Amino acid sequence: MTEFAKVGTGQIHLLILGTILMIVVPLVIAIIWTKKKKEKFTTVLVGAATFLLFAIILEKPIQNALVFPTQMGLADHAISHFINARPILWAFVVGLFPGVFEETGRLVAYKTVLKKRKNRETSISHGIGHGGFEVMFVLGVTYATYIAYALMINTGTFGAVVEQVKAQAPEQAQAVTALASQIAAFSFADLGVAIVERICAVMFHIGASILVFYACKDKKKFWLYPLAILLHTAMDFIAGLTLAGVWDPPTWVLEVIVGIVGVFTFCGAFFLLYKKDVKEKAII
């Protein structure tokens, strides 16, 4: 059985801090925003539900069945072979799915459960819920899992997990083994980069929520909905290129590019749409 280096107390404490930050901070921001603007907290919850339904429940299984069928216990098929044989197409598809599903999720939310909430603050409330829940799901849960793995590594039981993965999914064994080294080397810099990355991601989600909100509010601005899809796809396509091995920039370069897209989307939507809007009294 493979032996792994012990995870230091400092790394475990950083992971605990990261877990707390990624779960508590989004909640605090949502509470402060809704209290200050007298917004209904249910709008934030709808934003969270939008991410859960359209990104996790709908998007991922469909994407995996199309691109990664073996991960779902399915046999490879002609479409997956075609996509996986073309790295640039692979990166595009991986970026397109979040763009289409998440932005359509916002559209559906505004057209249904939020259709009577016409005040401009609704857009930001929804974006905070969507982006905040993603932070909790992507990093809060991940860091909590890392803490469990760290304890298993230190007690010598993580090797059994690796052996089980080797038996059930051999193609994932190397990634799980590398994860142990990643956890042991987790640093304050890693946490700092993750925080900055999530701030930019939340800014993007708020910006995209504003775009789709005004696409629903004004028929003449419906083009903002496909624009949101395009921006979302572009951001994830860039990341997909690195995962596909097409492009191998330094990590900081990728983070800067993704950050620029997030900040650009937020600032454009906030200053060109939200700030220019006349505040209306919420119907509900």
Tab-separated table of C-alpha atoms in Angstrom:
chain	number	residue	atom	x	y	z
A	1	MET	CA	0.000	0.000	0.000
A	2	THR	CA	1.292	3.469	-0.931
A	3	GLU	CA	2.712	5.597	1.886
A	4	PHE	CA	1.989	9.316	1.965
A	5	ALA	CA	3.764	12.213	3.658
A	6	LYS	CA	1.987	13.493	6.752
A	7	VAL	CA	-0.057	16.658	6.418
A	8	GLY	CA	1.202	19.375	8.740
A	9	THR	CA	-0.929	21.076	11.369
A	10	GLY	CA	-0.499	24.364	9.526
A	11	GLN	CA	-1.993	22.937	6.344
A	12	ILE	CA	-4.961	21.509	8.236
A	13	HIS	CA	-5.572	24.840	9.948
A	14	LEU	CA	-5.434	26.630	6.571
A	15	LEU	CA	-7.947	24.169	5.140
A	16	ILE	CA	-10.241	24.735	8.111
A	17	LEU	CA	-9.911	28.502	7.622
A	18	GLY	CA	-10.624	28.099	3.910
A	19	THR	CA	-13.716	26.004	4.592
A	20	ILE	CA	-15.077	28.571	7.031
A	21	LEU	CA	-14.383	31.498	4.690
A	22	MET	CA	-15.941	29.822	1.661
A	23	ILE	CA	-19.122	28.972	3.531
A	24	VAL	CA	-19.581	31.851	5.970
A	25	VAL	CA	-18.503	34.844	3.852
A	26	PRO	CA	-21.075	34.295	1.033
A	27	LEU	CA	-23.805	33.988	3.644
A	28	VAL	CA	-22.699	37.172	5.414
A	29	ILE	CA	-22.571	39.107	2.130
A	30	ALA	CA	-26.064	37.889	1.195
A	31	ILE	CA	-27.477	38.857	4.589
A	32	ILE	CA	-25.862	42.326	4.576
A	33	TRP	CA	-27.023	43.017	1.018
A	34	THR	CA	-30.625	41.948	1.573
A	35	LYS	CA	-30.879	43.864	4.847
A	36	LYS	CA	-29.330	47.022	3.448
A	37	LYS	CA	-31.418	47.036	0.262
A	38	LYS	CA	-34.548	45.579	1.881
A	39	GLU	CA	-34.399	42.738	-0.616
A	40	LYS	CA	-36.180	39.436	-0.144
A	41	PHE	CA	-33.743	36.726	0.876
A	42	THR	CA	-35.744	34.283	-1.222
A	43	THR	CA	-34.256	35.946	-4.322
A	44	VAL	CA	-30.810	34.911	-3.092
A	45	LEU	CA	-32.125	31.401	-2.503
A	46	VAL	CA	-33.530	31.315	-6.042
A	47	GLY	CA	-30.054	32.239	-7.300
A	48	ALA	CA	-28.546	29.369	-5.318
A	49	ALA	CA	-31.240	27.012	-6.589
A	50	THR	CA	-30.522	28.133	-10.157
A	51	PHE	CA	-26.905	27.027	-9.842
A	52	LEU	CA	-27.851	23.761	-8.158
A	53	LEU	CA	-30.516	22.835	-10.711
A	54	PHE	CA	-28.977	24.022	-13.957
A	55	ALA	CA	-25.236	23.581	-13.271
A	56	ILE	CA	-25.177	20.474	-11.079
A	57	ILE	CA	-28.376	18.500	-11.631
A	58	LEU	CA	-28.880	19.205	-15.351
A	59	GLU	CA	-25.614	20.370	-16.923
A	60	LYS	CA	-23.066	17.971	-15.433
A	61	PRO	CA	-24.864	14.670	-16.162
A	62	ILE	CA	-25.662	15.717	-19.740
A	63	GLN	CA	-22.133	16.988	-20.337
A	64	ASN	CA	-20.606	13.851	-18.847
A	65	ALA	CA	-22.855	11.591	-20.916
A	66	LEU	CA	-21.780	13.457	-24.051
A	67	VAL	CA	-18.074	14.039	-23.356
A	68	PHE	CA	-17.089	11.792	-20.433
A	69	PRO	CA	-19.384	8.735	-20.679
A	70	THR	CA	-16.969	6.375	-18.909
A	71	GLN	CA	-17.161	8.535	-15.772
A	72	MET	CA	-20.858	7.684	-15.622
A	73	GLY	CA	-20.310	3.998	-16.208
A	74	LEU	CA	-21.373	4.349	-19.850
A	75	ALA	CA	-19.582	3.067	-22.925
A	76	ASP	CA	-17.701	5.454	-25.197
A	77	HIS	CA	-19.681	6.507	-28.255
A	78	ALA	CA	-19.036	8.206	-31.580
A	79	ILE	CA	-19.741	11.719	-30.286
A	80	SER	CA	-17.401	11.403	-27.279
A	81	HIS	CA	-14.651	9.964	-29.513
A	82	PHE	CA	-15.089	12.833	-31.963
A	83	ILE	CA	-14.953	15.516	-29.254
A	84	ASN	CA	-12.102	13.982	-27.238
A	85	ALA	CA	-9.982	13.570	-30.371
A	86	ARG	CA	-10.095	17.335	-30.960
A	87	PRO	CA	-8.678	19.293	-27.975
A	88	ILE	CA	-9.881	22.717	-29.113
A	89	LEU	CA	-13.396	21.399	-29.732
A	90	TRP	CA	-13.227	19.650	-26.353
A	91	ALA	CA	-12.316	22.920	-24.633
A	92	PHE	CA	-15.110	24.721	-26.459
A	93	VAL	CA	-17.738	22.137	-25.489
A	94	VAL	CA	-16.549	22.151	-21.878
A	95	GLY	CA	-16.939	25.943	-21.884
A	96	LEU	CA	-20.217	25.997	-23.796
A	97	PHE	CA	-22.152	23.783	-21.397
A	98	PRO	CA	-21.790	26.077	-18.339
A	99	GLY	CA	-22.497	29.109	-20.534
A	100	VAL	CA	-25.715	27.749	-21.989
A	101	PHE	CA	-27.063	26.013	-18.901
A	102	GLU	CA	-26.254	28.617	-16.243
A	103	GLU	CA	-27.312	31.638	-18.277
A	104	THR	CA	-30.479	29.853	-19.376
A	105	GLY	CA	-31.059	29.053	-15.723
A	106	ARG	CA	-30.990	32.758	-14.916
A	107	LEU	CA	-33.384	33.425	-17.789
A	108	VAL	CA	-35.822	30.771	-16.576
A	109	ALA	CA	-35.642	32.085	-13.003
A	110	TYR	CA	-36.414	35.663	-14.078
A	111	LYS	CA	-39.239	34.499	-16.351
A	112	THR	CA	-40.883	32.307	-13.719
A	113	VAL	CA	-40.402	32.537	-9.954
A	114	LEU	CA	-38.909	36.045	-10.115
A	115	LYS	CA	-41.096	37.464	-12.899
A	116	LYS	CA	-42.884	39.906	-10.571
A	117	ARG	CA	-39.697	41.229	-8.987
A	118	LYS	CA	-38.867	44.110	-11.304
A	119	ASN	CA	-36.598	46.186	-9.063
A	120	ARG	CA	-32.996	46.349	-10.248
A	121	GLU	CA	-31.663	44.957	-6.951
A	122	THR	CA	-33.209	41.608	-7.888
A	123	SER	CA	-30.426	41.099	-10.425
A	124	ILE	CA	-27.673	41.473	-7.849
A	125	SER	CA	-29.523	39.415	-5.235
A	126	HIS	CA	-29.835	36.570	-7.723
A	127	GLY	CA	-26.169	36.893	-8.701
A	128	ILE	CA	-25.057	36.790	-5.066
A	129	GLY	CA	-27.098	33.636	-4.540
A	130	HIS	CA	-25.812	31.963	-7.697
A	131	GLY	CA	-22.165	32.920	-7.252
A	132	GLY	CA	-22.179	32.517	-3.475
A	133	PHE	CA	-23.589	29.015	-3.627
A	134	GLU	CA	-20.996	28.093	-6.255
A	135	VAL	CA	-18.274	29.227	-3.836
A	136	MET	CA	-19.756	27.022	-1.118
A	137	PHE	CA	-20.126	24.073	-3.455
A	138	VAL	CA	-16.819	24.364	-5.323
A	139	LEU	CA	-14.417	25.356	-2.557
A	140	GLY	CA	-16.299	25.041	0.745
A	141	VAL	CA	-17.149	21.390	0.148
A	142	THR	CA	-13.772	20.734	-1.509
A	143	TYR	CA	-11.776	22.074	1.427
A	144	ALA	CA	-13.948	20.166	3.889
A	145	THR	CA	-13.216	17.021	1.878
A	146	TYR	CA	-9.504	17.822	1.921
A	147	ILE	CA	-9.622	18.044	5.709
A	148	ALA	CA	-11.117	14.557	5.851
A	149	TYR	CA	-8.449	13.290	3.453
A	150	ALA	CA	-5.697	14.967	5.503
A	151	LEU	CA	-6.865	13.164	8.625
A	152	MET	CA	-6.958	9.895	6.685
A	153	ILE	CA	-3.426	10.502	5.396
A	154	ASN	CA	-2.151	11.179	8.902
A	155	THR	CA	-3.844	8.070	10.288
A	156	GLY	CA	-2.570	5.905	7.430
A	157	THR	CA	-5.977	5.049	5.974
A	158	PHE	CA	-5.779	7.118	2.788
A	159	GLY	CA	-3.832	4.354	1.049
A	160	ALA	CA	-6.920	2.146	1.224
A	161	VAL	CA	-8.876	4.839	-0.649
A	162	VAL	CA	-6.243	4.891	-3.405
A	163	GLU	CA	-6.305	1.112	-3.712
A	164	GLN	CA	-10.080	1.171	-3.993
A	165	VAL	CA	-9.907	3.816	-6.723
A	166	LYS	CA	-7.311	1.747	-8.581
A	167	ALA	CA	-9.670	-1.218	-8.505
A	168	GLN	CA	-12.808	0.676	-9.523
A	169	ALA	CA	-11.519	3.547	-11.702
A	170	PRO	CA	-7.831	3.008	-12.603
A	171	GLU	CA	-7.736	6.121	-14.794
A	172	GLN	CA	-8.402	8.300	-11.740
A	173	ALA	CA	-5.845	6.700	-9.430
A	174	GLN	CA	-2.991	8.998	-10.441
A	175	ALA	CA	-5.091	12.095	-9.777
A	176	VAL	CA	-6.080	10.832	-6.319
A	177	THR	CA	-2.450	10.041	-5.495
A	178	ALA	CA	-1.359	13.517	-6.627
A	179	LEU	CA	-4.110	15.004	-4.462
A	180	ALA	CA	-2.335	13.756	-1.338
A	181	SER	CA	0.788	15.738	-2.273
A	182	GLN	CA	-1.337	18.769	-3.091
A	183	ILE	CA	-2.985	18.677	0.324
A	184	ALA	CA	0.341	18.252	2.110
A	185	ALA	CA	1.757	21.278	0.255
A	186	PHE	CA	-1.313	23.499	0.691
A	187	SER	CA	-0.149	27.006	1.525
A	188	PHE	CA	-1.435	30.446	2.390
A	189	ALA	CA	-0.609	31.479	-1.183
A	190	ASP	CA	-2.876	28.706	-2.502
A	191	LEU	CA	-5.688	29.937	-0.277
A	192	GLY	CA	-5.069	33.531	-1.338
A	193	VAL	CA	-5.210	32.651	-5.043
A	194	ALA	CA	-8.430	30.686	-4.481
A	195	ILE	CA	-10.006	33.646	-2.672
A	196	VAL	CA	-9.105	36.100	-5.448
A	197	GLU	CA	-10.320	33.641	-8.087
A	198	ARG	CA	-13.670	33.190	-6.328
A	199	ILE	CA	-14.095	36.957	-5.878
A	200	CYS	CA	-13.686	37.381	-9.644
A	201	ALA	CA	-16.041	34.446	-10.275
A	202	VAL	CA	-18.730	35.951	-8.032
A	203	MET	CA	-18.287	39.308	-9.756
A	204	PHE	CA	-18.842	37.537	-13.067
A	205	HIS	CA	-22.003	35.824	-11.803
A	206	ILE	CA	-23.403	39.100	-10.508
A	207	GLY	CA	-22.576	40.780	-13.800
A	208	ALA	CA	-24.130	37.960	-15.829
A	209	SER	CA	-27.217	38.043	-13.614
A	210	ILE	CA	-27.565	41.760	-14.347
A	211	LEU	CA	-27.217	41.140	-18.097
A	212	VAL	CA	-29.880	38.436	-18.183
A	213	PHE	CA	-32.157	40.440	-15.854
A	214	TYR	CA	-32.249	43.342	-18.315
A	215	ALA	CA	-32.590	40.918	-21.231
A	216	CYS	CA	-35.829	39.769	-19.590
A	217	LYS	CA	-36.930	43.218	-18.489
A	218	ASP	CA	-36.616	44.898	-21.901
A	219	LYS	CA	-37.317	42.958	-25.115
A	220	LYS	CA	-35.069	45.343	-27.025
A	221	LYS	CA	-32.174	44.211	-24.831
A	222	PHE	CA	-32.750	40.483	-25.196
A	223	TRP	CA	-29.380	40.301	-26.976
A	224	LEU	CA	-27.830	40.596	-23.520
A	225	TYR	CA	-28.823	36.976	-22.861
A	226	PRO	CA	-26.709	35.499	-25.697
A	227	LEU	CA	-23.967	37.961	-24.715
A	228	ALA	CA	-23.956	36.459	-21.220
A	229	ILE	CA	-23.687	32.977	-22.750
A	230	LEU	CA	-20.802	34.136	-24.960
A	231	LEU	CA	-18.870	35.684	-22.064
A	232	HIS	CA	-19.442	32.651	-19.831
A	233	THR	CA	-18.394	30.272	-22.605
A	234	ALA	CA	-15.283	32.324	-23.382
A	235	MET	CA	-14.152	32.311	-19.755
A	236	ASP	CA	-14.556	28.556	-19.367
A	237	PHE	CA	-13.148	27.909	-22.868
A	238	ILE	CA	-9.883	29.588	-21.862
A	239	ALA	CA	-9.652	27.340	-18.807
A	240	GLY	CA	-10.625	24.361	-20.973
A	241	LEU	CA	-7.695	24.994	-23.314
A	242	THR	CA	-5.286	24.483	-20.431
A	243	LEU	CA	-7.073	21.313	-19.272
A	244	ALA	CA	-6.927	19.959	-22.823
A	245	GLY	CA	-3.204	20.640	-23.010
A	246	VAL	CA	-3.598	23.043	-25.938
A	247	TRP	CA	-2.224	25.955	-23.951
A	248	ASP	CA	0.051	25.798	-20.937
A	249	PRO	CA	0.473	29.292	-19.490
A	250	PRO	CA	1.725	30.011	-15.969
A	251	THR	CA	-1.104	29.659	-13.470
A	252	TRP	CA	-1.069	33.367	-12.695
A	253	VAL	CA	-1.585	34.240	-16.375
A	254	LEU	CA	-4.711	32.077	-16.527
A	255	GLU	CA	-6.007	33.557	-13.274
A	256	VAL	CA	-5.439	37.101	-14.549
A	257	ILE	CA	-7.282	36.415	-17.815
A	258	VAL	CA	-10.242	34.782	-16.073
A	259	GLY	CA	-10.212	37.599	-13.514
A	260	ILE	CA	-10.292	40.233	-16.250
A	261	VAL	CA	-13.324	38.582	-17.866
A	262	GLY	CA	-15.094	38.467	-14.486
A	263	VAL	CA	-14.334	42.062	-13.569
A	264	PHE	CA	-15.104	43.317	-17.113
A	265	THR	CA	-18.487	41.553	-17.102
A	266	PHE	CA	-19.404	42.961	-13.696
A	267	CYS	CA	-18.273	46.522	-14.382
A	268	GLY	CA	-19.893	46.641	-17.804
A	269	ALA	CA	-23.223	45.330	-16.517
A	270	PHE	CA	-23.159	47.371	-13.313
A	271	PHE	CA	-22.238	50.756	-14.751
A	272	LEU	CA	-23.956	50.525	-18.149
A	273	LEU	CA	-27.185	48.881	-17.006
A	274	TYR	CA	-27.707	48.763	-13.243
A	275	LYS	CA	-26.487	52.278	-12.409
A	276	LYS	CA	-28.432	53.818	-15.288
A	277	ASP	CA	-31.667	52.174	-14.317
A	278	VAL	CA	-34.336	54.067	-12.433
A	279	LYS	CA	-34.977	52.289	-9.176
A	280	GLU	CA	-38.465	50.904	-9.084
A	281	LYS	CA	-40.435	49.788	-6.139
A	282	ALA	CA	-40.531	45.982	-5.993
A	283	ILE	CA	-43.927	44.534	-6.800
A	284	ILE	CA	-43.409	41.807	-4.260
